Amino acid sequence: MPDEPPAGDRPRDNPWPDDVVGLLEGIVTTRAIRRFRPEPIGENALATMLFAASRAPSGSNRQPFRFLVLRDGPRARAARSLIGRAAREQWANKVVSDGYERGSGVDVDTPKARIAATMARFVETFEDVPVVVLPCLVRYREPNPSDGASVYPACQNLLLAARALGYGGVLTGWHRVVEPELRRLLEIPDGVFIAATIALGRPEGRHGPVRRRPLREMVFEDGWDEPAAWALDPPGTRYTAAGPPTADGWPSNG
Ligand SMILES: Cc1cc2nc3c(=O)[nH]c(=O)nc-3n(C[C@H](O)[C@H](O)[C@H](O)COP(=O)(O)O)c2cc1C
């Protein structure tokens, strides 16, 4: 009889029995979710998502990320209402600057109008989002352009883990215009960068393949703009050229 393998090498029961999505499928189907069912996120599920987030890589494995979870406590409610106000203000500005009240933005059957309707509801009901997470980065040096690389992978891990467990969410920048008040309220020290506001919950709609540009526009080989003939999208891939006219990033296609 061979010796028993050490405990760490033995097959274990799956500790995440609810994880039913394959890794690649999860990656290519994790959409931005902005419409949530009025259901809380169970603490075990939330802990699993944050565990996945905390496993993200960071420079020198310093793990400078921290996650401030906002649920139902009095300070959390106050913070969520501050961010909700900021979201409404920013969306109102965006409606004007990106022409959501003109052209295809007013025709109810266009993607632009659907995004506008989803966004309007998202910001109007932001205070009801089941869980809001502020992923933060504890700085250990002067701000550096690569700092985000040590916190945003954790954000994506969080969203992927949410997807794996039947939840969903979206990374936003809604907190930015109320950052001073938010810092005071939540006692976030100087030297801590609030990297995002992530909304999480049980999706009202469904996840599904995200649409992006074709791989041939994104992958070069041997030199800038040199095609990589082997870099092909899987059959049936659907594309979008969507993107905002300005450079600040959202929303592209809902
Ligand atoms: C850096 C960054 C900032 C974003 N900011 C916002 C935001 O402020 N509000 C929002 O609703 N979505 C925001 N998003 C979500 C994007 O709009 C979304 O990821 C993009 O449109 C792709 O959506 P899809 O994955 O469903 O195709 C942001 C995403 C990123 C990566």
PDB file of C-alpha atoms and ligand atoms in Angstrom:
ATOM      1  CA  MET A   1       0.000   0.000   0.000  1.00  0.00           C
ATOM      2  CA  PRO A   2       1.410   3.411  -0.933  1.00  0.00           C
ATOM      3  CA  ASP A   3       1.625   5.917   1.866  1.00  0.00           C
ATOM      4  CA  GLU A   4      -1.338   8.235   2.233  1.00  0.00           C
ATOM      5  CA  PRO A   5      -0.651  11.532   0.392  1.00  0.00           C
ATOM      6  CA  PRO A   6      -0.228  14.504   2.717  1.00  0.00           C
ATOM      7  CA  ALA A   7      -3.485  16.191   3.572  1.00  0.00           C
ATOM      8  CA  GLY A   8      -2.743  19.225   1.382  1.00  0.00           C
ATOM      9  CA  ASP A   9      -2.444  16.997  -1.727  1.00  0.00           C
ATOM     10  CA  ARG A  10      -5.652  15.067  -1.260  1.00  0.00           C
ATOM     11  CA  PRO A  11      -8.605  15.884  -3.468  1.00  0.00           C
ATOM     12  CA  ARG A  12     -10.990  17.970  -1.410  1.00  0.00           C
ATOM     13  CA  ASP A  13     -14.667  18.583  -1.593  1.00  0.00           C
ATOM     14  CA  ASN A  14     -15.336  21.642  -3.708  1.00  0.00           C
ATOM     15  CA  PRO A  15     -15.499  24.455  -1.143  1.00  0.00           C
ATOM     16  CA  TRP A  16     -17.566  26.527  -3.592  1.00  0.00           C
ATOM     17  CA  PRO A  17     -20.352  24.219  -4.698  1.00  0.00           C
ATOM     18  CA  ASP A  18     -22.298  27.157  -6.146  1.00  0.00           C
ATOM     19  CA  ASP A  19     -19.527  27.959  -8.621  1.00  0.00           C
ATOM     20  CA  VAL A  20     -21.065  26.592 -11.782  1.00  0.00           C
ATOM     21  CA  VAL A  21     -19.384  28.769 -14.408  1.00  0.00           C
ATOM     22  CA  GLY A  22     -16.148  27.700 -16.086  1.00  0.00           C
ATOM     23  CA  LEU A  23     -13.272  30.141 -15.788  1.00  0.00           C
ATOM     24  CA  LEU A  24     -13.108  31.174 -19.457  1.00  0.00           C
ATOM     25  CA  GLU A  25     -16.853  31.278 -19.826  1.00  0.00           C
ATOM     26  CA  GLY A  26     -17.040  33.462 -16.736  1.00  0.00           C
ATOM     27  CA  ILE A  27     -14.419  35.848 -18.081  1.00  0.00           C
ATOM     28  CA  VAL A  28     -16.117  36.379 -21.428  1.00  0.00           C
ATOM     29  CA  THR A  29     -19.644  36.671 -20.028  1.00  0.00           C
ATOM     30  CA  THR A  30     -19.139  38.994 -17.077  1.00  0.00           C
ATOM     31  CA  ARG A  31     -21.165  42.009 -18.126  1.00  0.00           C
ATOM     32  CA  ALA A  32     -21.595  45.271 -16.329  1.00  0.00           C
ATOM     33  CA  ILE A  33     -24.705  44.689 -14.205  1.00  0.00           C
ATOM     34  CA  ARG A  34     -26.608  47.822 -13.171  1.00  0.00           C
ATOM     35  CA  ARG A  35     -30.080  46.410 -12.501  1.00  0.00           C
ATOM     36  CA  PHE A  36     -30.434  44.401  -9.308  1.00  0.00           C
ATOM     37  CA  ARG A  37     -33.135  42.349  -7.705  1.00  0.00           C
ATOM     38  CA  PRO A  38     -34.121  43.548  -4.229  1.00  0.00           C
ATOM     39  CA  GLU A  39     -32.265  40.704  -2.506  1.00  0.00           C
ATOM     40  CA  PRO A  40     -29.398  40.911  -0.075  1.00  0.00           C
ATOM     41  CA  ILE A  41     -26.125  39.113  -0.757  1.00  0.00           C
ATOM     42  CA  GLY A  42     -25.546  36.342   1.760  1.00  0.00           C
ATOM     43  CA  GLU A  43     -22.509  36.818   3.959  1.00  0.00           C
ATOM     44  CA  ASN A  44     -20.903  33.570   2.803  1.00  0.00           C
ATOM     45  CA  ALA A  45     -21.208  34.611  -0.834  1.00  0.00           C
ATOM     46  CA  LEU A  46     -19.890  38.074  -0.038  1.00  0.00           C
ATOM     47  CA  ALA A  47     -16.968  36.611   1.885  1.00  0.00           C
ATOM     48  CA  THR A  48     -16.170  34.325  -1.059  1.00  0.00           C
ATOM     49  CA  MET A  49     -16.183  37.264  -3.468  1.00  0.00           C
ATOM     50  CA  LEU A  50     -13.870  39.236  -1.211  1.00  0.00           C
ATOM     51  CA  PHE A  51     -11.638  36.220  -0.742  1.00  0.00           C
ATOM     52  CA  ALA A  52     -11.324  35.956  -4.549  1.00  0.00           C
ATOM     53  CA  ALA A  53     -10.625  39.689  -4.723  1.00  0.00           C
ATOM     54  CA  SER A  54      -7.947  39.412  -2.075  1.00  0.00           C
ATOM     55  CA  ARG A  55      -6.170  36.670  -4.060  1.00  0.00           C
ATOM     56  CA  ALA A  56      -5.364  39.141  -6.850  1.00  0.00           C
ATOM     57  CA  PRO A  57      -1.755  39.816  -7.775  1.00  0.00           C
ATOM     58  CA  SER A  58      -0.008  43.045  -6.770  1.00  0.00           C
ATOM     59  CA  GLY A  59       3.484  44.457  -7.151  1.00  0.00           C
ATOM     60  CA  SER A  60       5.935  42.510  -4.940  1.00  0.00           C
ATOM     61  CA  ASN A  61       2.853  40.825  -3.472  1.00  0.00           C
ATOM     62  CA  ARG A  62       2.431  43.854  -1.184  1.00  0.00           C
ATOM     63  CA  GLN A  63      -1.339  43.395  -1.250  1.00  0.00           C
ATOM     64  CA  PRO A  64      -2.067  47.076  -0.817  1.00  0.00           C
ATOM     65  CA  PHE A  65      -5.762  46.614  -1.595  1.00  0.00           C
ATOM     66  CA  ARG A  66      -8.447  47.050   1.052  1.00  0.00           C
ATOM     67  CA  PHE A  67     -12.204  46.714   0.604  1.00  0.00           C
ATOM     68  CA  LEU A  68     -14.643  48.950   2.416  1.00  0.00           C
ATOM     69  CA  VAL A  69     -18.027  47.228   2.296  1.00  0.00           C
ATOM     70  CA  LEU A  70     -21.138  49.380   2.564  1.00  0.00           C
ATOM     71  CA  ARG A  71     -24.330  47.547   3.532  1.00  0.00           C
ATOM     72  CA  ASP A  72     -26.966  48.751   5.984  1.00  0.00           C
ATOM     73  CA  GLY A  73     -25.174  50.359   8.906  1.00  0.00           C
ATOM     74  CA  PRO A  74     -25.861  54.051   9.563  1.00  0.00           C
ATOM     75  CA  ARG A  75     -22.517  55.181   8.129  1.00  0.00           C
ATOM     76  CA  ALA A  76     -22.917  52.856   5.154  1.00  0.00           C
ATOM     77  CA  ARG A  77     -26.333  54.342   4.419  1.00  0.00           C
ATOM     78  CA  ALA A  78     -24.996  57.871   4.660  1.00  0.00           C
ATOM     79  CA  ALA A  79     -22.077  56.988   2.366  1.00  0.00           C
ATOM     80  CA  ARG A  80     -24.359  55.297  -0.150  1.00  0.00           C
ATOM     81  CA  SER A  81     -26.628  58.295  -0.244  1.00  0.00           C
ATOM     82  CA  LEU A  82     -23.642  60.619  -0.800  1.00  0.00           C
ATOM     83  CA  ILE A  83     -22.456  58.432  -3.678  1.00  0.00           C
ATOM     84  CA  GLY A  84     -26.005  58.150  -5.031  1.00  0.00           C
ATOM     85  CA  ARG A  85     -26.280  61.938  -5.139  1.00  0.00           C
ATOM     86  CA  ALA A  86     -22.940  62.124  -6.938  1.00  0.00           C
ATOM     87  CA  ALA A  87     -24.046  59.454  -9.412  1.00  0.00           C
ATOM     88  CA  ARG A  88     -27.225  61.361 -10.235  1.00  0.00           C
ATOM     89  CA  GLU A  89     -25.304  64.588 -10.776  1.00  0.00           C
ATOM     90  CA  GLN A  90     -22.725  62.922 -13.012  1.00  0.00           C
ATOM     91  CA  TRP A  91     -25.315  61.085 -15.044  1.00  0.00           C
ATOM     92  CA  ALA A  92     -27.345  64.281 -15.531  1.00  0.00           C
ATOM     93  CA  ASN A  93     -24.205  65.956 -16.907  1.00  0.00           C
ATOM     94  CA  LYS A  94     -23.452  62.978 -19.117  1.00  0.00           C
ATOM     95  CA  VAL A  95     -26.970  62.978 -20.575  1.00  0.00           C
ATOM     96  CA  VAL A  96     -26.316  66.472 -21.847  1.00  0.00           C
ATOM     97  CA  SER A  97     -22.658  66.106 -22.852  1.00  0.00           C
ATOM     98  CA  ASP A  98     -23.094  62.772 -24.660  1.00  0.00           C
ATOM     99  CA  GLY A  99     -26.426  63.636 -26.300  1.00  0.00           C
ATOM    100  CA  TYR A 100     -28.632  61.057 -24.587  1.00  0.00           C
ATOM    101  CA  GLU A 101     -31.586  63.390 -25.091  1.00  0.00           C
ATOM    102  CA  ARG A 102     -31.004  63.717 -28.822  1.00  0.00           C
ATOM    103  CA  GLY A 103     -31.175  61.498 -31.910  1.00  0.00           C
ATOM    104  CA  SER A 104     -31.040  57.743 -31.184  1.00  0.00           C
ATOM    105  CA  GLY A 105     -30.943  58.541 -27.463  1.00  0.00           C
ATOM    106  CA  VAL A 106     -34.676  59.325 -27.490  1.00  0.00           C
ATOM    107  CA  ASP A 107     -35.828  56.449 -29.697  1.00  0.00           C
ATOM    108  CA  VAL A 108     -36.762  53.795 -27.135  1.00  0.00           C
ATOM    109  CA  ASP A 109     -35.592  50.894 -29.283  1.00  0.00           C
ATOM    110  CA  THR A 110     -31.970  51.880 -29.773  1.00  0.00           C
ATOM    111  CA  PRO A 111     -29.071  50.578 -27.668  1.00  0.00           C
ATOM    112  CA  LYS A 112     -28.318  54.167 -26.675  1.00  0.00           C
ATOM    113  CA  ALA A 113     -31.824  54.694 -25.314  1.00  0.00           C
ATOM    114  CA  ARG A 114     -31.700  51.373 -23.474  1.00  0.00           C
ATOM    115  CA  ILE A 115     -28.414  52.348 -21.835  1.00  0.00           C
ATOM    116  CA  ALA A 116     -29.899  55.693 -20.908  1.00  0.00           C
ATOM    117  CA  ALA A 117     -32.919  54.022 -19.296  1.00  0.00           C
ATOM    118  CA  THR A 118     -30.722  51.546 -17.395  1.00  0.00           C
ATOM    119  CA  MET A 119     -28.371  54.284 -16.248  1.00  0.00           C
ATOM    120  CA  ALA A 120     -31.224  56.532 -15.156  1.00  0.00           C
ATOM    121  CA  ARG A 121     -32.698  53.764 -13.050  1.00  0.00           C
ATOM    122  CA  PHE A 122     -29.296  52.768 -11.692  1.00  0.00           C
ATOM    123  CA  VAL A 123     -28.527  56.248 -10.396  1.00  0.00           C
ATOM    124  CA  GLU A 124     -32.073  56.941  -9.194  1.00  0.00           C
ATOM    125  CA  THR A 125     -32.083  53.786  -7.091  1.00  0.00           C
ATOM    126  CA  PHE A 126     -28.404  53.705  -6.174  1.00  0.00           C
ATOM    127  CA  GLU A 127     -29.239  53.703  -2.454  1.00  0.00           C
ATOM    128  CA  ASP A 128     -31.033  50.352  -2.980  1.00  0.00           C
ATOM    129  CA  VAL A 129     -28.053  48.563  -4.554  1.00  0.00           C
ATOM    130  CA  PRO A 130     -27.663  45.481  -2.327  1.00  0.00           C
ATOM    131  CA  VAL A 131     -23.958  45.955  -1.565  1.00  0.00           C
ATOM    132  CA  VAL A 132     -21.482  48.695  -2.441  1.00  0.00           C
ATOM    133  CA  VAL A 133     -17.762  48.067  -2.138  1.00  0.00           C
ATOM    134  CA  LEU A 134     -15.073  50.733  -2.172  1.00  0.00           C
ATOM    135  CA  PRO A 135     -11.849  49.018  -3.239  1.00  0.00           C
ATOM    136  CA  CYS A 136      -8.939  51.094  -1.945  1.00  0.00           C
ATOM    137  CA  LEU A 137      -5.191  51.130  -2.330  1.00  0.00           C
ATOM    138  CA  VAL A 138      -2.936  51.882   0.627  1.00  0.00           C
ATOM    139  CA  ARG A 139      -0.096  53.875  -0.882  1.00  0.00           C
ATOM    140  CA  TYR A 140       3.428  53.072   0.164  1.00  0.00           C
ATOM    141  CA  ARG A 141       5.084  55.630  -2.144  1.00  0.00           C
ATOM    142  CA  GLU A 142       4.270  58.841  -3.994  1.00  0.00           C
ATOM    143  CA  PRO A 143       1.433  58.328  -6.509  1.00  0.00           C
ATOM    144  CA  ASN A 144       2.767  56.429  -9.492  1.00  0.00           C
ATOM    145  CA  PRO A 145       1.065  55.724 -12.843  1.00  0.00           C
ATOM    146  CA  SER A 146       1.267  51.975 -12.271  1.00  0.00           C
ATOM    147  CA  ASP A 147      -0.427  52.014  -8.834  1.00  0.00           C
ATOM    148  CA  GLY A 148      -3.778  50.992 -10.283  1.00  0.00           C
ATOM    149  CA  ALA A 149      -2.209  47.751 -11.456  1.00  0.00           C
ATOM    150  CA  SER A 150      -2.098  46.679  -7.809  1.00  0.00           C
ATOM    151  CA  VAL A 151      -5.786  47.234  -7.136  1.00  0.00           C
ATOM    152  CA  TYR A 152      -7.822  46.841 -10.338  1.00  0.00           C
ATOM    153  CA  PRO A 153      -7.044  43.131 -10.791  1.00  0.00           C
ATOM    154  CA  ALA A 154      -8.647  42.668  -7.354  1.00  0.00           C
ATOM    155  CA  CYS A 155     -11.712  44.570  -8.577  1.00  0.00           C
ATOM    156  CA  GLN A 156     -12.061  42.284 -11.581  1.00  0.00           C
ATOM    157  CA  ASN A 157     -11.580  39.209  -9.387  1.00  0.00           C
ATOM    158  CA  LEU A 158     -14.432  40.485  -7.230  1.00  0.00           C
ATOM    159  CA  LEU A 159     -16.719  40.872 -10.250  1.00  0.00           C
ATOM    160  CA  LEU A 160     -15.737  37.480 -11.654  1.00  0.00           C
ATOM    161  CA  ALA A 161     -16.381  35.790  -8.326  1.00  0.00           C
ATOM    162  CA  ALA A 162     -19.743  37.527  -8.136  1.00  0.00           C
ATOM    163  CA  ARG A 163     -20.519  36.121 -11.586  1.00  0.00           C
ATOM    164  CA  ALA A 164     -19.449  32.649 -10.477  1.00  0.00           C
ATOM    165  CA  LEU A 165     -21.942  32.737  -7.611  1.00  0.00           C
ATOM    166  CA  GLY A 166     -24.890  34.066  -9.607  1.00  0.00           C
ATOM    167  CA  TYR A 167     -24.390  37.698  -8.662  1.00  0.00           C
ATOM    168  CA  GLY A 168     -23.102  40.593 -10.713  1.00  0.00           C
ATOM    169  CA  GLY A 169     -21.955  44.157 -10.515  1.00  0.00           C
ATOM    170  CA  VAL A 170     -20.269  47.105 -12.073  1.00  0.00           C
ATOM    171  CA  LEU A 171     -17.191  49.150 -11.358  1.00  0.00           C
ATOM    172  CA  THR A 172     -17.905  52.866 -11.337  1.00  0.00           C
ATOM    173  CA  GLY A 173     -16.229  56.152 -10.561  1.00  0.00           C
ATOM    174  CA  TRP A 174     -19.295  57.666  -8.908  1.00  0.00           C
ATOM    175  CA  HIS A 175     -17.525  58.463  -5.607  1.00  0.00           C
ATOM    176  CA  ARG A 176     -15.070  60.908  -7.131  1.00  0.00           C
ATOM    177  CA  VAL A 177     -17.023  64.118  -6.844  1.00  0.00           C
ATOM    178  CA  VAL A 178     -17.908  63.485  -3.192  1.00  0.00           C
ATOM    179  CA  GLU A 179     -14.574  62.045  -2.188  1.00  0.00           C
ATOM    180  CA  PRO A 180     -13.709  64.609   0.524  1.00  0.00           C
ATOM    181  CA  GLU A 181     -17.071  64.088   2.304  1.00  0.00           C
ATOM    182  CA  LEU A 182     -16.804  60.332   1.885  1.00  0.00           C
ATOM    183  CA  ARG A 183     -13.326  60.268   3.375  1.00  0.00           C
ATOM    184  CA  ARG A 184     -14.456  62.260   6.406  1.00  0.00           C
ATOM    185  CA  LEU A 185     -17.549  60.127   6.912  1.00  0.00           C
ATOM    186  CA  LEU A 186     -15.748  56.786   6.621  1.00  0.00           C
ATOM    187  CA  GLU A 187     -12.488  57.988   8.217  1.00  0.00           C
ATOM    188  CA  ILE A 188     -10.432  56.944   5.219  1.00  0.00           C
ATOM    189  CA  PRO A 189      -6.881  58.105   5.929  1.00  0.00           C
ATOM    190  CA  ASP A 190      -4.768  60.310   3.664  1.00  0.00           C
ATOM    191  CA  GLY A 191      -2.522  58.056   1.649  1.00  0.00           C
ATOM    192  CA  VAL A 192      -5.376  55.714   0.841  1.00  0.00           C
ATOM    193  CA  PHE A 193      -6.634  55.940  -2.735  1.00  0.00           C
ATOM    194  CA  ILE A 194     -10.307  55.092  -3.315  1.00  0.00           C
ATOM    195  CA  ALA A 195      -9.961  53.157  -6.550  1.00  0.00           C
ATOM    196  CA  ALA A 196     -13.632  52.676  -7.447  1.00  0.00           C
ATOM    197  CA  THR A 197     -17.208  52.273  -6.312  1.00  0.00           C
ATOM    198  CA  ILE A 198     -18.421  48.760  -7.085  1.00  0.00           C
ATOM    199  CA  ALA A 199     -22.133  47.977  -7.009  1.00  0.00           C
ATOM    200  CA  LEU A 200     -23.023  44.321  -6.400  1.00  0.00           C
ATOM    201  CA  GLY A 201     -26.203  42.278  -6.272  1.00  0.00           C
ATOM    202  CA  ARG A 202     -28.359  39.617  -7.857  1.00  0.00           C
ATOM    203  CA  PRO A 203     -28.825  40.651 -11.526  1.00  0.00           C
ATOM    204  CA  GLU A 204     -32.274  41.416 -12.816  1.00  0.00           C
ATOM    205  CA  GLY A 205     -31.172  40.596 -16.353  1.00  0.00           C
ATOM    206  CA  ARG A 206     -28.747  37.936 -17.448  1.00  0.00           C
ATOM    207  CA  HIS A 207     -25.046  37.762 -17.945  1.00  0.00           C
ATOM    208  CA  GLY A 208     -23.916  36.902 -21.425  1.00  0.00           C
ATOM    209  CA  PRO A 209     -21.096  37.349 -23.903  1.00  0.00           C
ATOM    210  CA  VAL A 210     -19.662  40.849 -23.698  1.00  0.00           C
ATOM    211  CA  ARG A 211     -19.164  42.636 -26.998  1.00  0.00           C
ATOM    212  CA  ARG A 212     -15.854  44.170 -27.844  1.00  0.00           C
ATOM    213  CA  ARG A 213     -13.849  45.040 -30.935  1.00  0.00           C
ATOM    214  CA  PRO A 214     -12.436  42.218 -33.065  1.00  0.00           C
ATOM    215  CA  LEU A 215      -9.180  40.713 -31.893  1.00  0.00           C
ATOM    216  CA  ARG A 216      -7.446  41.744 -35.109  1.00  0.00           C
ATOM    217  CA  GLU A 217      -7.844  45.383 -34.056  1.00  0.00           C
ATOM    218  CA  MET A 218      -6.317  44.681 -30.677  1.00  0.00           C
ATOM    219  CA  VAL A 219      -3.506  42.204 -31.200  1.00  0.00           C
ATOM    220  CA  PHE A 220      -0.325  43.020 -33.077  1.00  0.00           C
ATOM    221  CA  GLU A 221       2.735  40.911 -33.596  1.00  0.00           C
ATOM    222  CA  ASP A 222       6.342  41.959 -34.035  1.00  0.00           C
ATOM    223  CA  GLY A 223       5.525  45.639 -34.259  1.00  0.00           C
ATOM    224  CA  TRP A 224       2.775  48.174 -33.719  1.00  0.00           C
ATOM    225  CA  ASP A 225      -0.184  47.647 -36.046  1.00  0.00           C
ATOM    226  CA  GLU A 226       1.352  44.496 -37.550  1.00  0.00           C
ATOM    227  CA  PRO A 227      -1.420  41.878 -37.869  1.00  0.00           C
ATOM    228  CA  ALA A 228      -1.242  38.576 -36.001  1.00  0.00           C
ATOM    229  CA  ALA A 229      -2.961  36.213 -38.440  1.00  0.00           C
ATOM    230  CA  TRP A 230      -3.527  33.521 -35.802  1.00  0.00           C
ATOM    231  CA  ALA A 231      -5.296  35.833 -33.332  1.00  0.00           C
ATOM    232  CA  LEU A 232      -8.891  35.049 -34.282  1.00  0.00           C
ATOM    233  CA  ASP A 233     -12.130  35.513 -32.375  1.00  0.00           C
ATOM    234  CA  PRO A 234     -14.073  32.289 -31.796  1.00  0.00           C
ATOM    235  CA  PRO A 235     -16.816  31.613 -34.370  1.00  0.00           C
ATOM    236  CA  GLY A 236     -20.014  33.489 -33.622  1.00  0.00           C
ATOM    237  CA  THR A 237     -18.322  36.334 -31.751  1.00  0.00           C
ATOM    238  CA  ARG A 238     -20.389  39.530 -31.870  1.00  0.00           C
ATOM    239  CA  TYR A 239     -18.697  42.891 -31.836  1.00  0.00           C
ATOM    240  CA  THR A 240     -19.184  46.452 -30.806  1.00  0.00           C
ATOM    241  CA  ALA A 241     -17.401  49.559 -31.883  1.00  0.00           C
ATOM    242  CA  ALA A 242     -19.270  51.369 -29.111  1.00  0.00           C
ATOM    243  CA  GLY A 243     -17.427  53.803 -27.005  1.00  0.00           C
ATOM    244  CA  PRO A 244     -18.031  57.246 -25.708  1.00  0.00           C
ATOM    245  CA  PRO A 245     -16.907  60.204 -27.786  1.00  0.00           C
ATOM    246  CA  THR A 246     -14.841  61.452 -24.861  1.00  0.00           C
ATOM    247  CA  ALA A 247     -11.874  59.694 -23.296  1.00  0.00           C
ATOM    248  CA  ASP A 248     -13.191  59.160 -19.771  1.00  0.00           C
ATOM    249  CA  GLY A 249     -14.545  55.781 -20.313  1.00  0.00           C
ATOM    250  CA  TRP A 250     -18.278  54.930 -19.890  1.00  0.00           C
ATOM    251  CA  PRO A 251     -20.773  53.641 -20.706  1.00  0.00           C
ATOM    252  CA  SER A 252     -19.962  51.979 -24.004  1.00  0.00           C
ATOM    253  CA  ASN A 253     -22.685  49.490 -24.709  1.00  0.00           C
ATOM    254  CA  GLY A 254     -24.645  48.678 -21.570  1.00  0.00           C
TER     255      GLY A 254
HETATM  256  C1  LIG B   1     -12.380  52.375 -15.289  1.00  0.00           C
HETATM  257  C2  LIG B   1     -13.862  52.123 -15.434  1.00  0.00           C
HETATM  258  C3  LIG B   1     -14.752  53.123 -15.039  1.00  0.00           C
HETATM  259  C4  LIG B   1     -16.130  52.911 -15.159  1.00  0.00           C
HETATM  260  N1  LIG B   1     -16.996  53.875 -14.688  1.00  0.00           N
HETATM  261  C5  LIG B   1     -18.336  53.632 -14.713  1.00  0.00           C
HETATM  262  C6  LIG B   1     -19.245  54.565 -14.126  1.00  0.00           C
HETATM  263  O1  LIG B   1     -18.854  55.583 -13.551  1.00  0.00           O
HETATM  264  N2  LIG B   1     -20.571  54.271 -14.170  1.00  0.00           N
HETATM  265  C7  LIG B   1     -21.045  53.130 -14.736  1.00  0.00           C
HETATM  266  O2  LIG B   1     -22.257  52.907 -14.725  1.00  0.00           O
HETATM  267  N3  LIG B   1     -20.202  52.220 -15.315  1.00  0.00           N
HETATM  268  C8  LIG B   1     -18.867  52.447 -15.302  1.00  0.00           C
HETATM  269  N4  LIG B   1     -17.988  51.510 -15.826  1.00  0.00           N
HETATM  270  C9  LIG B   1     -18.514  50.282 -16.467  1.00  0.00           C
HETATM  271  C10 LIG B   1     -18.307  50.340 -17.987  1.00  0.00           C
HETATM  272  O3  LIG B   1     -19.203  51.237 -18.562  1.00  0.00           O
HETATM  273  C11 LIG B   1     -18.503  48.933 -18.549  1.00  0.00           C
HETATM  274  O4  LIG B   1     -17.530  48.089 -17.979  1.00  0.00           O
HETATM  275  C12 LIG B   1     -18.363  48.917 -20.048  1.00  0.00           C
HETATM  276  O5  LIG B   1     -19.367  49.690 -20.645  1.00  0.00           O
HETATM  277  C13 LIG B   1     -18.428  47.501 -20.597  1.00  0.00           C
HETATM  278  O6  LIG B   1     -19.663  46.936 -20.275  1.00  0.00           O
HETATM  279  P1  LIG B   1     -19.941  45.394 -20.574  1.00  0.00           P
HETATM  280  O7  LIG B   1     -18.822  44.658 -19.916  1.00  0.00           O
HETATM  281  O8  LIG B   1     -21.291  45.119 -20.019  1.00  0.00           O
HETATM  282  O9  LIG B   1     -19.873  45.227 -22.052  1.00  0.00           O
HETATM  283  C14 LIG B   1     -16.616  51.684 -15.705  1.00  0.00           C
HETATM  284  C15 LIG B   1     -15.714  50.682 -16.078  1.00  0.00           C
HETATM  285  C16 LIG B   1     -14.360  50.887 -15.920  1.00  0.00           C
HETATM  286  C17 LIG B   1     -13.401  49.754 -16.284  1.00  0.00           C
END
